[in-house]
mmCIF file of C-alpha atoms in Angstrom:
data_model
loop_
_atom_site.group_PDB
_atom_site.id
_atom_site.type_symbol
_atom_site.label_atom_id
_atom_site.label_comp_id
_atom_site.label_asym_id
_atom_site.label_seq_id
_atom_site.Cartn_x
_atom_site.Cartn_y
_atom_site.Cartn_z
ATOM 1 C CA MET A 15 67.101 58.340 126.314
ATOM 2 C CA MET A 16 67.237 62.035 128.216
ATOM 3 C CA VAL A 17 70.840 63.048 129.685
ATOM 4 C CA GLN A 18 70.271 63.959 133.517
ATOM 5 C CA ASP A 19 74.143 65.131 134.019
ATOM 6 C CA CYS A 20 76.223 67.213 132.272
ATOM 7 C CA THR A 21 78.959 66.641 130.890
ATOM 8 C CA VAL A 22 82.366 68.524 131.446
ATOM 9 C CA SER A 23 82.163 69.334 127.477
ATOM 10 C CA ASP A 24 78.784 70.948 127.696
ATOM 11 C CA ARG A 25 79.714 72.566 130.877
ATOM 12 C CA THR A 26 82.785 74.601 128.893
ATOM 13 C CA ALA A 27 81.660 74.461 125.072
ATOM 14 C CA ALA A 28 78.910 77.186 126.142
ATOM 15 C CA ASP A 29 79.826 79.295 129.151
ATOM 16 C CA LYS A 30 75.980 80.778 130.369
ATOM 17 C CA SER A 31 77.856 83.262 132.605
ATOM 18 C CA SER A 32 78.894 85.506 129.414
ATOM 19 C CA ILE A 33 75.374 85.637 128.403
ATOM 20 C CA GLY A 34 75.452 88.427 131.401
ATOM 21 C CA PHE A 35 77.688 90.729 129.305
ATOM 22 C CA ASP A 36 75.872 90.175 126.121
ATOM 23 C CA TYR A 37 72.222 90.971 127.995
ATOM 24 C CA GLN A 38 73.850 94.134 129.162
ATOM 25 C CA TYR A 39 74.697 95.371 126.050
ATOM 26 C CA TYR A 40 71.253 95.116 125.024
ATOM 27 C CA PHE A 41 69.898 96.733 127.591
ATOM 28 C CA PHE A 42 73.055 98.807 126.782
ATOM 29 C CA LEU A 43 71.889 99.392 123.026
ATOM 30 C CA TRP A 44 67.832 99.866 123.867
ATOM 31 C CA LYS A 45 68.288 102.591 126.054
ATOM 32 C CA VAL A 46 70.071 103.858 123.676
ATOM 33 C CA LEU A 47 68.160 102.955 121.020
ATOM 34 C CA CYS A 48 65.821 105.242 123.188
ATOM 35 C CA LEU A 49 67.498 108.411 123.566
ATOM 36 C CA GLN A 50 65.889 111.884 123.606
ATOM 37 C CA PRO A 51 67.182 115.257 122.950
ATOM 38 C CA ASN A 52 69.187 116.519 126.111
ATOM 39 C CA GLN A 53 69.793 113.115 127.464
ATOM 40 C CA SER A 54 72.685 110.753 127.258
ATOM 41 C CA VAL A 55 73.345 106.586 127.888
ATOM 42 C CA GLY A 56 76.599 105.362 128.867
ATOM 43 C CA LEU A 57 77.595 101.447 129.314
ATOM 44 C CA GLU A 58 79.944 100.338 132.659
ATOM 45 C CA TYR A 59 80.493 104.178 133.769
ATOM 46 C CA LYS A 60 78.360 105.143 136.818
ATOM 47 C CA ASP A 61 76.438 101.951 136.717
ATOM 48 C CA ASP A 62 76.090 98.944 134.532
ATOM 49 C CA VAL A 63 74.038 101.352 132.489
ATOM 50 C CA HIS A 64 73.066 104.487 133.717
ATOM 51 C CA THR A 65 70.330 107.426 131.722
ATOM 52 C CA ASP A 66 71.164 111.175 132.608
ATOM 53 C CA LEU A 67 68.056 113.186 131.641
ATOM 54 C CA ASP A 68 67.029 116.325 130.263
ATOM 55 C CA ASN A 69 65.764 117.003 134.414
ATOM 56 C CA ASP A 70 69.177 116.371 136.576
ATOM 57 C CA ILE A 71 68.104 112.828 137.029
ATOM 58 C CA GLN A 72 70.266 110.313 136.613
ATOM 59 C CA ILE A 73 68.560 106.553 136.432
ATOM 60 C CA LEU A 74 71.462 103.957 137.234
ATOM 61 C CA TYR A 75 70.742 100.035 136.204
ATOM 62 C CA GLN A 76 71.846 97.264 137.790
ATOM 63 C CA LEU A 77 71.966 94.159 135.159
ATOM 64 C CA LYS A 78 70.778 90.648 136.345
ATOM 65 C CA HIS A 79 70.828 87.727 134.057
ATOM 66 C CA THR A 80 69.385 84.375 134.819
ATOM 67 C CA VAL A 81 69.556 81.070 132.518
ATOM 68 C CA GLN A 82 67.223 79.437 135.447
ATOM 69 C CA LYS A 83 64.016 78.678 134.770
ATOM 70 C CA SER A 84 61.072 77.473 136.896
ATOM 71 C CA LYS A 85 59.964 73.626 136.907
ATOM 72 C CA SER A 86 56.335 74.697 136.945
ATOM 73 C CA THR A 87 56.767 77.749 134.666
ATOM 74 C CA ASP A 88 59.412 76.784 132.295
ATOM 75 C CA LYS A 89 59.929 80.898 132.790
ATOM 76 C CA PRO A 90 63.147 82.736 133.845
ATOM 77 C CA VAL A 91 63.005 82.024 138.364
ATOM 78 C CA ASN A 92 61.624 84.641 139.571
ATOM 79 C CA LEU A 93 62.896 87.796 142.325
ATOM 80 C CA THR A 94 62.423 86.483 145.366
ATOM 81 C CA SER A 95 62.651 88.505 148.873
ATOM 82 C CA LEU A 96 65.759 87.007 149.816
ATOM 83 C CA ASP A 97 67.525 86.705 146.953
ATOM 84 C CA SER A 98 71.230 86.998 146.089
ATOM 85 C CA ASP A 99 70.985 89.187 143.343
ATOM 86 C CA LEU A 100 68.507 91.270 145.281
ATOM 87 C CA TRP A 101 70.145 92.007 148.407
ATOM 88 C CA LYS A 102 73.593 92.242 146.153
ATOM 89 C CA THR A 103 72.586 95.265 144.008
ATOM 90 C CA LEU A 104 71.147 96.796 146.900
ATOM 91 C CA SER A 105 74.061 97.125 148.644
ATOM 92 C CA ASN A 106 76.143 98.029 145.898
ATOM 93 C CA TRP A 107 74.006 101.453 146.116
ATOM 94 C CA ALA A 108 74.401 101.374 149.316
ATOM 95 C CA ARG A 109 78.098 101.837 148.881
ATOM 96 C CA LEU A 110 77.922 104.007 145.850
ATOM 97 C CA ILE A 111 75.806 106.573 147.842
ATOM 98 C CA GLN A 112 78.312 106.658 150.341
ATOM 99 C CA ASP A 113 81.320 107.008 148.092
ATOM 100 C CA SER A 114 83.697 109.088 150.236
ATOM 101 C CA ASN A 115 85.920 109.567 146.662
ATOM 102 C CA ALA A 116 82.882 110.927 145.174
ATOM 103 C CA GLY A 117 82.290 113.797 147.863
ATOM 104 C CA ARG A 118 79.648 111.947 149.504
ATOM 105 C CA SER A 119 80.797 111.085 152.838
ATOM 106 C CA GLN A 120 78.235 113.187 155.058
ATOM 107 C CA PRO A 121 74.621 112.018 155.280
ATOM 108 C CA HIS A 122 73.595 115.855 153.757
ATOM 109 C CA GLU A 123 75.513 114.796 150.622
ATOM 110 C CA GLN A 124 74.286 112.277 149.887
ATOM 111 C CA LEU A 125 70.953 112.902 150.768
ATOM 112 C CA LYS A 126 71.131 115.123 147.651
ATOM 113 C CA PHE A 127 73.029 112.167 145.682
ATOM 114 C CA VAL A 128 69.722 110.424 145.980
ATOM 115 C CA GLN A 129 67.050 112.565 145.451
ATOM 116 C CA LYS A 130 68.440 113.250 141.840
ATOM 117 C CA THR A 131 69.179 109.400 141.596
ATOM 118 C CA ILE A 132 65.844 106.866 140.511
ATOM 119 C CA PHE A 133 67.854 103.388 140.930
ATOM 120 C CA VAL A 134 66.724 100.271 138.690
ATOM 121 C CA LEU A 135 67.059 96.616 139.163
ATOM 122 C CA ALA A 136 66.466 95.360 135.835
ATOM 123 C CA SER A 137 66.605 91.354 135.010
ATOM 124 C CA ASN A 138 64.787 89.069 133.244
ATOM 125 C CA LYS A 139 63.754 87.357 136.655
ATOM 126 C CA SER A 140 60.376 87.076 136.860
ATOM 127 C CA ILE A 141 57.785 89.283 139.316
ATOM 128 C CA SER A 142 57.208 87.260 142.551
ATOM 129 C CA LYS A 143 53.772 88.610 144.203
ATOM 130 C CA TYR A 144 55.494 87.377 147.358
ATOM 131 C CA ASN A 145 58.354 89.703 147.414
ATOM 132 C CA SER A 146 59.013 91.657 150.200
ATOM 133 C CA VAL A 147 61.592 93.365 149.622
ATOM 134 C CA SER A 148 59.232 95.445 146.856
ATOM 135 C CA SER A 149 55.815 95.080 149.114
ATOM 136 C CA LEU A 150 58.507 97.315 151.783
ATOM 137 C CA ILE A 151 59.557 99.638 149.008
ATOM 138 C CA ASP A 152 55.419 99.981 148.036
ATOM 139 C CA LYS A 153 54.717 100.403 151.459
ATOM 140 C CA ILE A 154 57.419 103.818 151.973
ATOM 141 C CA ILE A 155 55.781 105.316 148.225
ATOM 142 C CA ASP A 156 52.435 105.393 150.641
ATOM 143 C CA GLY A 157 53.136 106.221 153.890
ATOM 144 C CA GLU A 158 53.094 103.450 155.932
ATOM 145 C CA ILE A 159 56.432 103.175 157.217
ATOM 146 C CA LEU A 160 58.372 106.028 158.428
ATOM 147 C CA SER A 161 61.953 106.958 157.691
ATOM 148 C CA SER A 162 63.120 105.857 162.018
ATOM 149 C CA ASN A 163 61.142 101.952 161.389
ATOM 150 C CA LEU A 164 62.573 101.473 158.592
ATOM 151 C CA LYS A 165 65.664 99.801 159.007
ATOM 152 C CA ASP A 166 63.907 97.460 161.591
ATOM 153 C CA GLU A 167 61.640 96.389 159.086
ATOM 154 C CA ILE A 168 64.799 95.736 156.394
ATOM 155 C CA ARG A 169 66.878 93.696 159.200
ATOM 156 C CA LYS A 170 63.611 91.772 159.641
ATOM 157 C CA ILE A 171 63.066 90.663 155.775
ATOM 158 C CA SER A 172 66.903 90.082 155.820
ATOM 159 C CA GLU A 173 66.953 87.897 159.240
ATOM 160 C CA LYS A 174 64.879 84.982 157.498
ATOM 161 C CA SER A 175 67.700 84.310 155.650
ATOM 162 C CA ASN A 176 70.289 81.779 157.050
ATOM 163 C CA SER A 177 72.828 83.260 154.066
ATOM 164 C CA GLU A 178 76.443 85.240 155.338
ATOM 165 C CA ASN A 179 76.296 87.591 152.043
ATOM 166 C CA ILE A 180 72.327 88.593 152.992
ATOM 167 C CA LYS A 181 73.221 89.253 156.310
ATOM 168 C CA ASN A 182 76.221 91.239 155.749
ATOM 169 C CA TYR A 183 74.900 93.429 152.322
ATOM 170 C CA SER A 184 71.800 93.998 155.143
ATOM 171 C CA GLU A 185 74.292 95.498 157.269
ATOM 172 C CA SER A 186 76.002 97.757 154.972
ATOM 173 C CA ILE A 187 72.268 98.577 153.973
ATOM 174 C CA THR A 188 71.421 99.814 157.057
ATOM 175 C CA LYS A 189 74.530 101.865 158.072
ATOM 176 C CA LEU A 190 73.028 104.829 155.750
ATOM 177 C CA SER A 191 70.736 107.159 158.096
ATOM 178 C CA ASP A 192 67.506 106.904 158.829
ATOM 179 C CA ASP A 193 66.627 110.150 155.981
ATOM 180 C CA VAL A 194 69.142 108.932 153.598
ATOM 181 C CA LEU A 195 67.986 105.215 153.550
ATOM 182 C CA PHE A 196 64.362 106.531 153.781
ATOM 183 C CA ASN A 197 64.416 108.435 150.558
ATOM 184 C CA TYR A 198 66.772 106.356 148.666
ATOM 185 C CA PHE A 199 64.661 102.801 149.521
ATOM 186 C CA LYS A 200 61.570 105.346 147.362
ATOM 187 C CA ASN A 201 63.686 106.176 144.530
ATOM 188 C CA VAL A 202 64.435 101.887 143.636
ATOM 189 C CA HIS A 203 62.478 100.416 140.787
ATOM 190 C CA PHE A 204 62.497 97.125 139.510
ATOM 191 C CA GLU A 205 61.779 96.194 135.686
ATOM 192 C CA LEU A 206 61.633 92.321 135.254
ATOM 193 C CA GLU A 207 60.635 90.063 133.052
ATOM 194 C CA GLN A 208 62.959 91.518 129.999
ATOM 195 C CA GLU A 209 63.496 88.509 128.514
ATOM 196 C CA TYR A 210 63.384 89.402 125.308
ATOM 197 C CA ILE A 211 65.735 92.288 125.436
ATOM 198 C CA ILE A 212 67.191 92.549 121.241
ATOM 199 C CA ASP A 213 63.647 92.585 120.540
ATOM 200 C CA LYS A 214 62.858 95.295 122.567
ATOM 201 C CA CYS A 215 66.455 96.922 120.134
ATOM 202 C CA ARG A 216 64.658 96.138 117.107
ATOM 203 C CA ASP A 217 61.068 97.770 118.045
ATOM 204 C CA ALA A 218 63.222 100.959 118.612
ATOM 205 C CA THR A 219 64.876 100.240 115.380
ATOM 206 C CA LYS A 220 61.311 99.732 113.811
ATOM 207 C CA ALA A 221 60.044 103.569 115.551
ATOM 208 C CA LYS A 222 62.868 105.149 113.332
ATOM 209 C CA MET A 223 60.572 105.234 110.551
ATOM 210 C CA ILE A 224 61.928 101.960 109.199
ATOM 211 C CA GLU A 225 60.272 99.835 106.622
ATOM 212 C CA ASP A 226 59.427 96.146 107.851
ATOM 213 C CA LYS A 227 61.691 94.987 105.319
ATOM 214 C CA ASP A 228 64.645 96.482 106.850
ATOM 215 C CA VAL A 229 64.582 96.386 110.334
ATOM 216 C CA GLU A 230 66.440 93.894 110.745
ATOM 217 C CA ILE A 231 69.334 94.788 107.878
ATOM 218 C CA ALA A 232 69.083 98.512 110.488
ATOM 219 C CA PHE A 233 69.691 96.748 113.934
ATOM 220 C CA LYS A 234 71.628 94.673 112.329
ATOM 221 C CA LEU A 235 74.244 97.339 111.459
ATOM 222 C CA ILE A 236 73.703 100.023 113.841
ATOM 223 C CA ASP A 237 74.866 97.286 116.179
ATOM 224 C CA SER A 238 77.201 96.009 114.885
ATOM 225 C CA THR A 239 78.650 99.373 114.318
ATOM 226 C CA ILE A 240 77.870 100.574 117.863
ATOM 227 C CA LYS A 241 80.006 97.460 119.052
ATOM 228 C CA GLU A 242 83.186 98.271 117.435
ATOM 229 C CA ASP A 243 83.101 101.784 118.433
ATOM 230 C CA ASN A 244 82.741 100.806 122.164
ATOM 231 C CA PHE A 245 85.734 98.123 121.354
ATOM 232 C CA ILE A 246 87.923 101.120 119.821
ATOM 233 C CA ASN A 247 86.607 103.589 123.064
ATOM 234 C CA ILE A 248 87.971 100.546 125.223
ATOM 235 C CA LYS A 249 90.937 100.165 124.320
ATOM 236 C CA ALA A 250 91.185 103.848 123.892
ATOM 237 C CA ASN A 251 91.182 104.142 127.860
ATOM 238 C CA GLU A 252 87.518 106.215 127.226
ATOM 239 C CA LYS A 253 84.611 106.195 129.185
ATOM 240 C CA ILE A 254 81.243 105.140 127.347
ATOM 241 C CA ILE A 255 78.711 107.684 126.921
ATOM 242 C CA ILE A 256 76.269 108.414 124.075
ATOM 243 C CA SER A 257 74.842 111.552 124.014
ATOM 244 C CA PHE A 258 71.604 112.356 121.677
ATOM 245 C CA GLU A 259 72.996 115.087 120.149
ATOM 246 C CA ASN A 260 76.145 112.811 119.392
ATOM 247 C CA PHE A 261 73.999 109.514 118.201
ATOM 248 C CA HIS A 262 72.037 111.970 116.250
ATOM 249 C CA MET A 263 75.237 113.234 113.989
ATOM 250 C CA LYS A 264 77.175 109.574 114.133
ATOM 251 C CA TYR A 265 74.671 107.042 113.789
ATOM 252 C CA ARG A 266 71.960 108.769 112.001
ATOM 253 C CA LYS A 267 73.108 107.757 108.306
ATOM 254 C CA TYR A 268 72.698 104.219 109.462
ATOM 255 C CA PHE A 269 69.024 104.734 109.453
ATOM 256 C CA GLN A 270 68.547 107.114 106.316
ATOM 257 C CA ARG A 271 69.592 104.800 104.181
ATOM 258 C CA PHE A 272 66.078 103.248 104.554
ATOM 259 C CA GLN A 273 64.524 106.249 104.505
ATOM 260 C CA ASN A 274 65.039 107.729 100.891
ATOM 261 C CA SER A 275 67.229 111.317 102.471
ATOM 262 C CA ASN A 276 68.165 113.859 99.808
ATOM 263 C CA LEU A 277 71.601 114.656 99.729
ATOM 264 C CA LYS A 278 72.437 118.601 99.027
ATOM 265 C CA ILE A 279 75.670 119.286 96.809
ATOM 266 C CA TYR A 280 77.282 122.200 97.948
ATOM 267 C CA GLU A 281 79.577 124.449 95.230
ATOM 268 C CA PHE A 282 83.503 125.070 96.591
ATOM 269 C CA ASN A 283 85.743 127.516 95.812
ATOM 270 C CA GLU A 284 88.704 125.102 95.022
ATOM 271 C CA SER A 285 92.290 126.194 94.180
ATOM 272 C CA LEU A 286 93.605 124.142 91.490
ATOM 273 C CA PRO A 287 97.172 122.355 92.360
ATOM 274 C CA SER A 288 99.971 122.954 89.847
ATOM 275 C CA ASN A 289 100.713 121.146 86.973
ATOM 276 C CA LEU A 290 97.563 119.486 85.760
ATOM 277 C CA GLU A 291 99.339 117.489 83.307
ATOM 278 C CA ASN A 292 101.122 115.134 86.600
ATOM 279 C CA LEU A 293 98.010 113.841 87.686
ATOM 280 C CA THR A 294 97.088 110.850 87.203
ATOM 281 C CA PHE A 295 93.983 110.849 86.066
ATOM 282 C CA ILE A 296 94.783 113.372 84.110
ATOM 283 C CA LYS A 297 97.798 111.277 82.164
ATOM 284 C CA GLN A 298 95.410 108.104 81.638
ATOM 285 C CA LEU A 299 92.875 110.404 79.538
ATOM 286 C CA ILE A 300 95.564 112.635 77.436
ATOM 287 C CA GLU A 301 97.086 109.116 76.620
ATOM 288 C CA ILE A 302 93.957 107.567 75.324
ATOM 289 C CA GLU A 303 93.283 110.999 73.268
ATOM 290 C CA ASP A 304 90.694 111.899 74.975
ATOM 291 C CA PHE A 305 91.406 115.154 74.679
ATOM 292 C CA ASP A 306 94.767 116.951 73.882
ATOM 293 C CA LYS A 307 98.042 116.975 76.147
ATOM 294 C CA ASP A 308 97.403 121.570 75.104
ATOM 295 C CA ASP A 309 94.113 121.536 76.224
ATOM 296 C CA MET A 310 93.898 122.998 79.501
ATOM 297 C CA ASP A 311 90.222 123.608 79.479
ATOM 298 C CA SER A 312 89.318 119.897 79.979
ATOM 299 C CA MET A 313 91.610 119.704 82.187
ATOM 300 C CA ILE A 314 90.382 122.436 84.302
ATOM 301 C CA GLU A 315 87.007 121.173 83.939
ATOM 302 C CA TYR A 316 87.880 117.252 85.189
ATOM 303 C CA VAL A 317 89.553 118.320 87.801
ATOM 304 C CA LEU A 318 87.288 120.995 89.174
ATOM 305 C CA LEU A 319 84.870 118.019 88.905
ATOM 306 C CA MET A 320 87.324 115.445 90.831
ATOM 307 C CA LEU A 321 87.522 117.829 93.664
ATOM 308 C CA LYS A 322 83.985 119.166 93.720
ATOM 309 C CA THR A 323 83.255 114.987 94.105
ATOM 310 C CA LYS A 324 85.619 115.257 96.891
ATOM 311 C CA LYS A 325 84.730 117.735 98.817
ATOM 312 C CA ASN A 326 81.074 117.125 99.212
ATOM 313 C CA ILE A 327 81.751 112.892 100.191
ATOM 314 C CA ASN A 328 84.456 114.473 102.920
ATOM 315 C CA ASN A 329 81.489 117.053 104.086
ATOM 316 C CA TRP A 330 78.455 114.535 104.085
ATOM 317 C CA SER A 331 80.964 112.094 105.455
ATOM 318 C CA CYS A 332 82.134 114.572 108.555
ATOM 319 C CA SER A 333 77.797 115.828 109.402
ATOM 320 C CA GLY A 334 76.912 111.887 109.068
ATOM 321 C CA GLU A 335 75.401 112.083 105.979
ATOM 322 C CA ILE A 336 77.336 108.731 104.839
ATOM 323 C CA THR A 337 78.936 106.806 106.967
ATOM 324 C CA HIS A 338 82.463 104.701 105.901
ATOM 325 C CA LEU A 339 80.189 101.452 105.483
ATOM 326 C CA ASP A 340 78.598 103.548 102.161
ATOM 327 C CA LEU A 341 81.504 105.010 100.947
ATOM 328 C CA LEU A 342 83.021 101.261 100.972
ATOM 329 C CA ASP A 343 79.765 99.941 99.804
ATOM 330 C CA LEU A 344 79.835 102.636 96.919
ATOM 331 C CA GLU A 345 83.691 102.060 95.550
ATOM 332 C CA ASN A 346 83.625 98.790 96.077
ATOM 333 C CA ASN A 347 80.604 98.749 93.596
ATOM 334 C CA THR A 348 82.021 101.093 91.418
ATOM 335 C CA ILE A 349 85.349 99.333 90.933
ATOM 336 C CA LEU A 350 83.660 96.055 90.228
ATOM 337 C CA GLU A 351 81.148 97.859 87.620
ATOM 338 C CA TRP A 352 84.139 99.157 85.777
ATOM 339 C CA LYS A 353 85.521 95.542 85.988
ATOM 340 C CA ASN A 354 83.057 93.887 84.279
ATOM 341 C CA LYS A 355 82.835 96.244 81.787
ATOM 342 C CA TRP A 356 86.921 96.341 81.589
ATOM 343 C CA ARG A 357 87.230 92.600 80.811
ATOM 344 C CA ALA A 358 83.942 93.051 77.991
ATOM 345 C CA LYS A 359 85.821 95.946 76.259
ATOM 346 C CA TYR A 360 89.640 93.941 76.288
ATOM 347 C CA ARG A 361 88.421 90.667 75.785
ATOM 348 C CA LYS A 362 89.081 90.365 72.513
ATOM 349 C CA PHE A 363 92.129 92.348 72.069
ATOM 350 C CA ASP A 364 93.814 94.071 69.358
ATOM 351 C CA GLU A 365 96.916 96.787 69.834
ATOM 352 C CA SER A 366 95.861 98.778 67.166
ATOM 353 C CA SER A 367 92.224 99.984 68.730
ATOM 354 C CA HIS A 368 93.503 100.333 72.525
ATOM 355 C CA ASN A 369 92.973 103.892 72.548
ATOM 356 C CA ASP A 370 89.679 103.172 70.650
ATOM 357 C CA LEU A 371 88.392 100.911 73.551
ATOM 358 C CA ALA A 372 90.047 103.187 76.332
ATOM 359 C CA LEU A 373 87.378 105.596 75.055
ATOM 360 C CA GLU A 374 84.684 103.491 74.837
ATOM 361 C CA LEU A 375 85.200 102.384 78.322
ATOM 362 C CA VAL A 376 85.314 105.980 79.743
ATOM 363 C CA ASP A 377 82.590 107.323 77.389
ATOM 364 C CA ASP A 378 80.565 104.707 78.901
ATOM 365 C CA MET A 379 80.953 104.813 82.512
ATOM 366 C CA ARG A 380 80.843 108.453 82.179
ATOM 367 C CA SER A 381 77.479 108.365 80.722
ATOM 368 C CA LYS A 382 75.713 106.597 83.304
ATOM 369 C CA THR A 383 74.886 107.959 87.013
ATOM 370 C CA ILE A 384 76.378 106.380 89.347
ATOM 371 C CA THR A 385 74.989 106.300 92.839
ATOM 372 C CA HIS A 386 74.517 102.644 93.946
ATOM 373 C CA ASN A 387 72.420 103.870 96.812
ATOM 374 C CA VAL A 388 74.940 106.967 97.663
ATOM 375 C CA LEU A 389 75.768 109.539 96.246
ATOM 376 C CA PRO A 390 73.112 111.972 94.851
ATOM 377 C CA ASN A 391 71.641 111.171 90.733
ATOM 378 C CA ASP A 392 74.176 113.562 89.149
ATOM 379 C CA LEU A 393 76.286 113.114 86.711
ATOM 380 C CA ALA A 394 79.066 115.716 87.732
ATOM 381 C CA ILE A 395 79.379 114.461 91.140
ATOM 382 C CA SER A 396 79.559 111.338 89.404
ATOM 383 C CA ASN A 397 82.051 112.200 86.677
ATOM 384 C CA GLY A 398 84.249 113.252 89.399
ATOM 385 C CA TYR A 399 83.645 110.027 91.303
ATOM 386 C CA LEU A 400 85.088 108.347 88.482
ATOM 387 C CA TYR A 401 88.146 111.006 87.915
ATOM 388 C CA HIS A 402 88.942 110.458 92.179
ATOM 389 C CA LEU A 403 89.133 106.633 91.469
ATOM 390 C CA SER A 404 91.368 107.042 88.627
ATOM 391 C CA GLU A 405 93.983 109.027 90.339
ATOM 392 C CA THR A 406 94.746 106.796 93.153
ATOM 393 C CA PRO A 407 94.372 105.171 90.669
ATOM 394 C CA GLU A 408 92.186 102.160 91.613
ATOM 395 C CA ILE A 409 90.393 101.755 88.009
ATOM 396 C CA GLY A 410 92.537 102.613 84.496
ATOM 397 C CA TRP A 411 91.124 103.300 80.727
ATOM 398 C CA ARG A 412 93.946 100.814 79.324
ATOM 399 C CA LYS A 413 94.508 97.439 79.038
ATOM 400 C CA ASP A 414 98.324 98.456 80.702
ATOM 401 C CA TRP A 415 96.571 100.973 83.219
ATOM 402 C CA LYS A 416 98.061 99.408 85.984
ATOM 403 C CA LYS A 417 101.239 100.975 85.177
ATOM 404 C CA TYR A 418 100.578 103.945 86.667
ATOM 405 C CA LYS A 419 100.796 102.497 90.018
ATOM 406 C CA LYS A 420 103.481 103.972 92.121
#
């Protein structure tokens, strides 16, 4: 049996208005993924979403999402001539054009603003063949409407509505001077039937030379990371604006991890810390008799490997070549690999062979190159990473290695 009326629980269980915020975010993400050099995209700064192009032109996007469906097509309802969303958007832009706080109280200042601005109403609503506002804009572009006649044409359309809101919106729009209003409407565009916005994000992700099998993982990584960064920026009262250059530096690794990118290993002239024998990982190796406590050459060799690895990892991280997620995966997987081998060694423990088992463990871990799809295939970097983990210490070699934890 079909239930005709929604219960209170039905109405409150999933607030459909919240989808508008998600729609706005994914539209923003789509534009970010499509960025070109010298462009930037902002969220809720100049407008719902905006794009600054490299020719001093800005695109302002007002986003309108509907859950209403047409009974005849089962598609989102049309954007009609007297759609309240349409008139409210046009009114919002008119007030923005006249914003005195932004230095646009005079018509010549407003004209300068509209001439470098493209106004886009983006929505999942369907295209209507009979939208009088859209037809009016086409006539302006084709030269069929003069600036002196435009206000009358706008009023003719709005007066067909009984809505006080639309009448008020119309009044605020027609407060603009003839010249400003004419140039404003010439730059109004519609991006309708933008229903499957997340699919557009996936397509833009795939365009980054990602294989089909990896697109979903790559998309989810970049989606969750940008959401987290946006949350942090909002809490810090910072603007959400992502430039192509910033996106390339900060997020490219999320795509490169699926593109078999190679990391370049750098050499550094590192100053050695004093009292090498007091380093935790050195103490661990001396205790298991990996080398003699007076063997300064071995200490220097191992410490330099650790410092080289840490410096390279820091360098790759700062340059955006590896991410914090990469480093977390690397650490977790390396510790798991060590833990499995440590358990195997000490499953049948005999104190008399304690150090022998520890030496077997450290030799086993040293002999294999640790990469976990993060580090380069380099044994020196791999060994240095082991020394770093045993310095922290997150790993150890003896059964009682946890005594080194401070």
